Tab-separated table of C-alpha atoms and ligand atoms in Angstrom:
chain	number	residue	atom	x	y	z
A	1	MET	CA	-94.223	-62.240	-197.212
A	2	TYR	CA	-97.198	-61.512	-194.869
A	3	SER	CA	-97.354	-61.833	-191.090
A	4	GLU	CA	-99.860	-64.026	-189.262
A	5	LYS	CA	-101.654	-60.821	-188.525
A	6	VAL	CA	-101.945	-59.285	-191.924
A	7	MET	CA	-103.442	-62.846	-193.012
A	8	ASP	CA	-105.508	-63.372	-189.697
A	9	HIS	CA	-107.347	-60.233	-190.638
A	10	PHE	CA	-107.686	-60.832	-194.127
A	11	TYR	CA	-109.276	-64.217	-193.760
A	12	HIS	CA	-111.437	-62.882	-190.546
A	13	PRO	CA	-111.774	-59.106	-191.169
A	14	ARG	CA	-113.595	-57.267	-188.645
A	15	ASN	CA	-116.674	-54.850	-188.828
A	16	VAL	CA	-117.238	-55.124	-192.223
A	17	GLY	CA	-119.979	-53.500	-193.233
A	18	GLU	CA	-122.013	-50.139	-193.354
A	19	ILE	CA	-123.218	-48.339	-190.465
A	20	GLU	CA	-127.193	-47.099	-191.464
A	21	ASP	CA	-127.347	-43.891	-190.113
A	22	ALA	CA	-124.016	-42.750	-189.851
A	23	ASP	CA	-122.857	-39.820	-188.589
A	24	GLY	CA	-119.940	-40.079	-191.039
A	25	VAL	CA	-118.769	-40.976	-193.421
A	26	GLY	CA	-115.327	-40.874	-194.984
A	27	VAL	CA	-114.032	-41.949	-198.858
A	28	ALA	CA	-109.820	-42.905	-199.463
A	29	GLY	CA	-109.321	-43.548	-202.843
A	30	ASN	CA	-105.102	-44.799	-203.258
A	31	PRO	CA	-103.983	-43.053	-206.273
A	32	VAL	CA	-100.933	-46.221	-206.588
A	33	CYS	CA	-103.526	-48.982	-207.582
A	34	GLY	CA	-107.739	-47.450	-207.448
A	35	ASP	CA	-108.499	-49.355	-204.863
A	36	VAL	CA	-111.279	-47.621	-202.197
A	37	MET	CA	-112.149	-47.692	-199.021
A	38	LYS	CA	-115.328	-46.540	-197.378
A	39	ILE	CA	-115.612	-45.561	-193.253
A	40	THR	CA	-118.778	-44.836	-191.143
A	41	ILE	CA	-118.465	-43.899	-188.129
A	42	LYS	CA	-121.089	-43.242	-185.462
A	43	VAL	CA	-120.765	-40.801	-182.846
A	44	ASP	CA	-121.828	-39.835	-179.255
A	45	ARG	CA	-122.527	-36.017	-179.623
A	46	GLU	CA	-122.222	-35.351	-175.849
A	47	SER	CA	-118.984	-36.896	-175.373
A	48	GLU	CA	-117.965	-36.715	-178.893
A	49	THR	CA	-116.220	-40.544	-178.475
A	50	ILE	CA	-116.830	-42.782	-181.691
A	51	LYS	CA	-119.053	-45.262	-180.553
A	52	ASP	CA	-119.650	-47.746	-183.743
A	53	ILE	CA	-117.024	-47.807	-186.639
A	54	LYS	CA	-117.134	-49.997	-190.122
A	55	PHE	CA	-115.443	-50.793	-193.405
A	56	LYS	CA	-116.254	-51.848	-196.940
A	57	THR	CA	-113.011	-52.102	-199.305
A	58	PHE	CA	-112.613	-52.705	-202.631
A	59	GLY	CA	-108.754	-53.499	-202.998
A	60	CYS	CA	-106.468	-56.179	-201.918
A	61	GLY	CA	-105.576	-58.230	-198.855
A	62	ALA	CA	-103.536	-55.957	-197.272
A	63	ALA	CA	-106.016	-53.097	-197.645
A	64	ILE	CA	-108.451	-55.095	-196.269
A	65	ALA	CA	-106.321	-55.642	-192.953
A	66	THR	CA	-105.334	-52.498	-192.964
A	67	SER	CA	-109.059	-51.333	-192.932
A	68	SER	CA	-110.059	-54.066	-190.196
A	69	MET	CA	-107.010	-53.162	-188.213
A	70	VAL	CA	-108.693	-49.401	-187.635
A	71	THR	CA	-111.557	-50.164	-186.887
A	72	GLU	CA	-110.509	-52.475	-183.931
A	73	MET	CA	-107.795	-49.795	-183.036
A	74	VAL	CA	-110.957	-47.469	-182.252
A	75	LYS	CA	-114.306	-49.467	-181.584
A	76	GLY	CA	-114.820	-50.186	-178.126
A	77	LYS	CA	-111.587	-47.415	-177.493
A	78	ASP	CA	-114.306	-44.921	-176.802
A	79	LEU	CA	-111.584	-42.629	-178.768
A	80	THR	CA	-112.619	-38.695	-178.666
A	81	LEU	CA	-112.336	-37.538	-182.275
A	82	GLU	CA	-109.295	-35.526	-181.249
A	83	GLU	CA	-108.062	-39.034	-180.362
A	84	ALA	CA	-108.904	-41.197	-183.350
A	85	MET	CA	-107.498	-38.409	-185.623
A	86	LYS	CA	-104.005	-39.004	-184.652
A	87	ILE	CA	-103.617	-42.592	-185.350
A	88	THR	CA	-101.661	-42.491	-188.436
A	89	ASN	CA	-101.150	-44.774	-191.341
A	90	LYS	CA	-98.064	-46.135	-190.226
A	91	MET	CA	-99.563	-47.012	-186.691
A	92	VAL	CA	-101.835	-49.020	-188.759
A	93	ALA	CA	-99.393	-50.841	-190.347
A	94	GLU	CA	-97.327	-51.513	-187.000
A	95	ALA	CA	-100.485	-52.841	-185.514
A	96	LEU	CA	-100.391	-55.080	-187.908
A	97	ASP	CA	-96.313	-55.677	-186.695
A	98	GLY	CA	-95.852	-54.354	-190.780
A	99	LEU	CA	-96.032	-54.779	-194.118
A	100	PRO	CA	-94.217	-55.749	-197.098
A	101	PRO	CA	-92.294	-52.870	-198.296
A	102	ILE	CA	-94.217	-52.891	-201.874
A	103	LYS	CA	-97.419	-53.242	-200.116
A	104	MET	CA	-96.519	-50.086	-198.106
A	105	HIS	CA	-98.647	-48.245	-200.333
A	106	CYS	CA	-101.722	-50.165	-199.116
A	107	SER	CA	-102.111	-48.589	-195.544
A	108	ASN	CA	-102.631	-45.519	-196.589
A	109	LEU	CA	-105.736	-45.829	-196.786
A	110	ALA	CA	-106.692	-46.739	-193.659
A	111	ALA	CA	-106.248	-43.968	-191.349
A	112	ASP	CA	-107.180	-41.178	-194.493
A	113	ALA	CA	-110.490	-42.854	-194.652
A	114	LEU	CA	-111.295	-42.751	-190.862
A	115	HIS	CA	-109.567	-39.278	-190.612
A	116	ALA	CA	-111.957	-38.721	-193.785
A	117	ALA	CA	-115.012	-40.298	-191.871
A	118	ILE	CA	-114.187	-37.519	-189.007
A	119	GLU	CA	-114.215	-34.256	-190.579
A	120	ASP	CA	-117.280	-35.504	-192.513
A	121	TYR	CA	-119.149	-35.941	-188.980
A	122	LEU	CA	-117.216	-32.198	-187.741
A	123	LYS	CA	-118.498	-30.719	-191.058
A	124	LYS	CA	-122.127	-31.896	-190.897
A	125	LYS	CA	-122.359	-30.713	-187.129
A	126	ARG	CA	-120.741	-27.446	-188.367
A	127	GLY	CA	-123.726	-27.057	-190.415
A	128	GLN	CA	-126.915	-28.373	-187.642
A	129	GLU	CA	-125.122	-25.268	-185.786
A	130	THR	CA	-125.131	-22.500	-188.368
B	201	LIG	FE1	-104.712	-51.120	-203.821
B	201	LIG	FE2	-102.859	-52.386	-201.769
B	201	LIG	S1	-102.711	-52.552	-204.041
B	201	LIG	S2	-104.437	-51.034	-201.704
């Protein structure tokens, strides 16, 4: 039912945890099941690229796999905030070779939490400028 990639990320999730002194914190909740995901990011202020990312997910296996995958799609890639904003939930599910249709709603958290973390960073930055 699950792809090998989903199983791999579920059993060996990458980048689990929480960054201390994170520049951005994003939380996304799934209204379908109540599961919650939190993503923390470290941003290089000069280049506005994401330097580090970690996740914590209180959710099902598919939610853990999608969170792990979204961190892999960002970490070490020097993505700008703009590029990271373009990562969609669908792209994350596709990178995992898909999810069973009944579990597609679980992929809604990953990119949403990432986008929320970026928005949190931008909001804090605007606050500092004014
Ligand atoms: Fe809640 Fe999958 S069942 S995220």
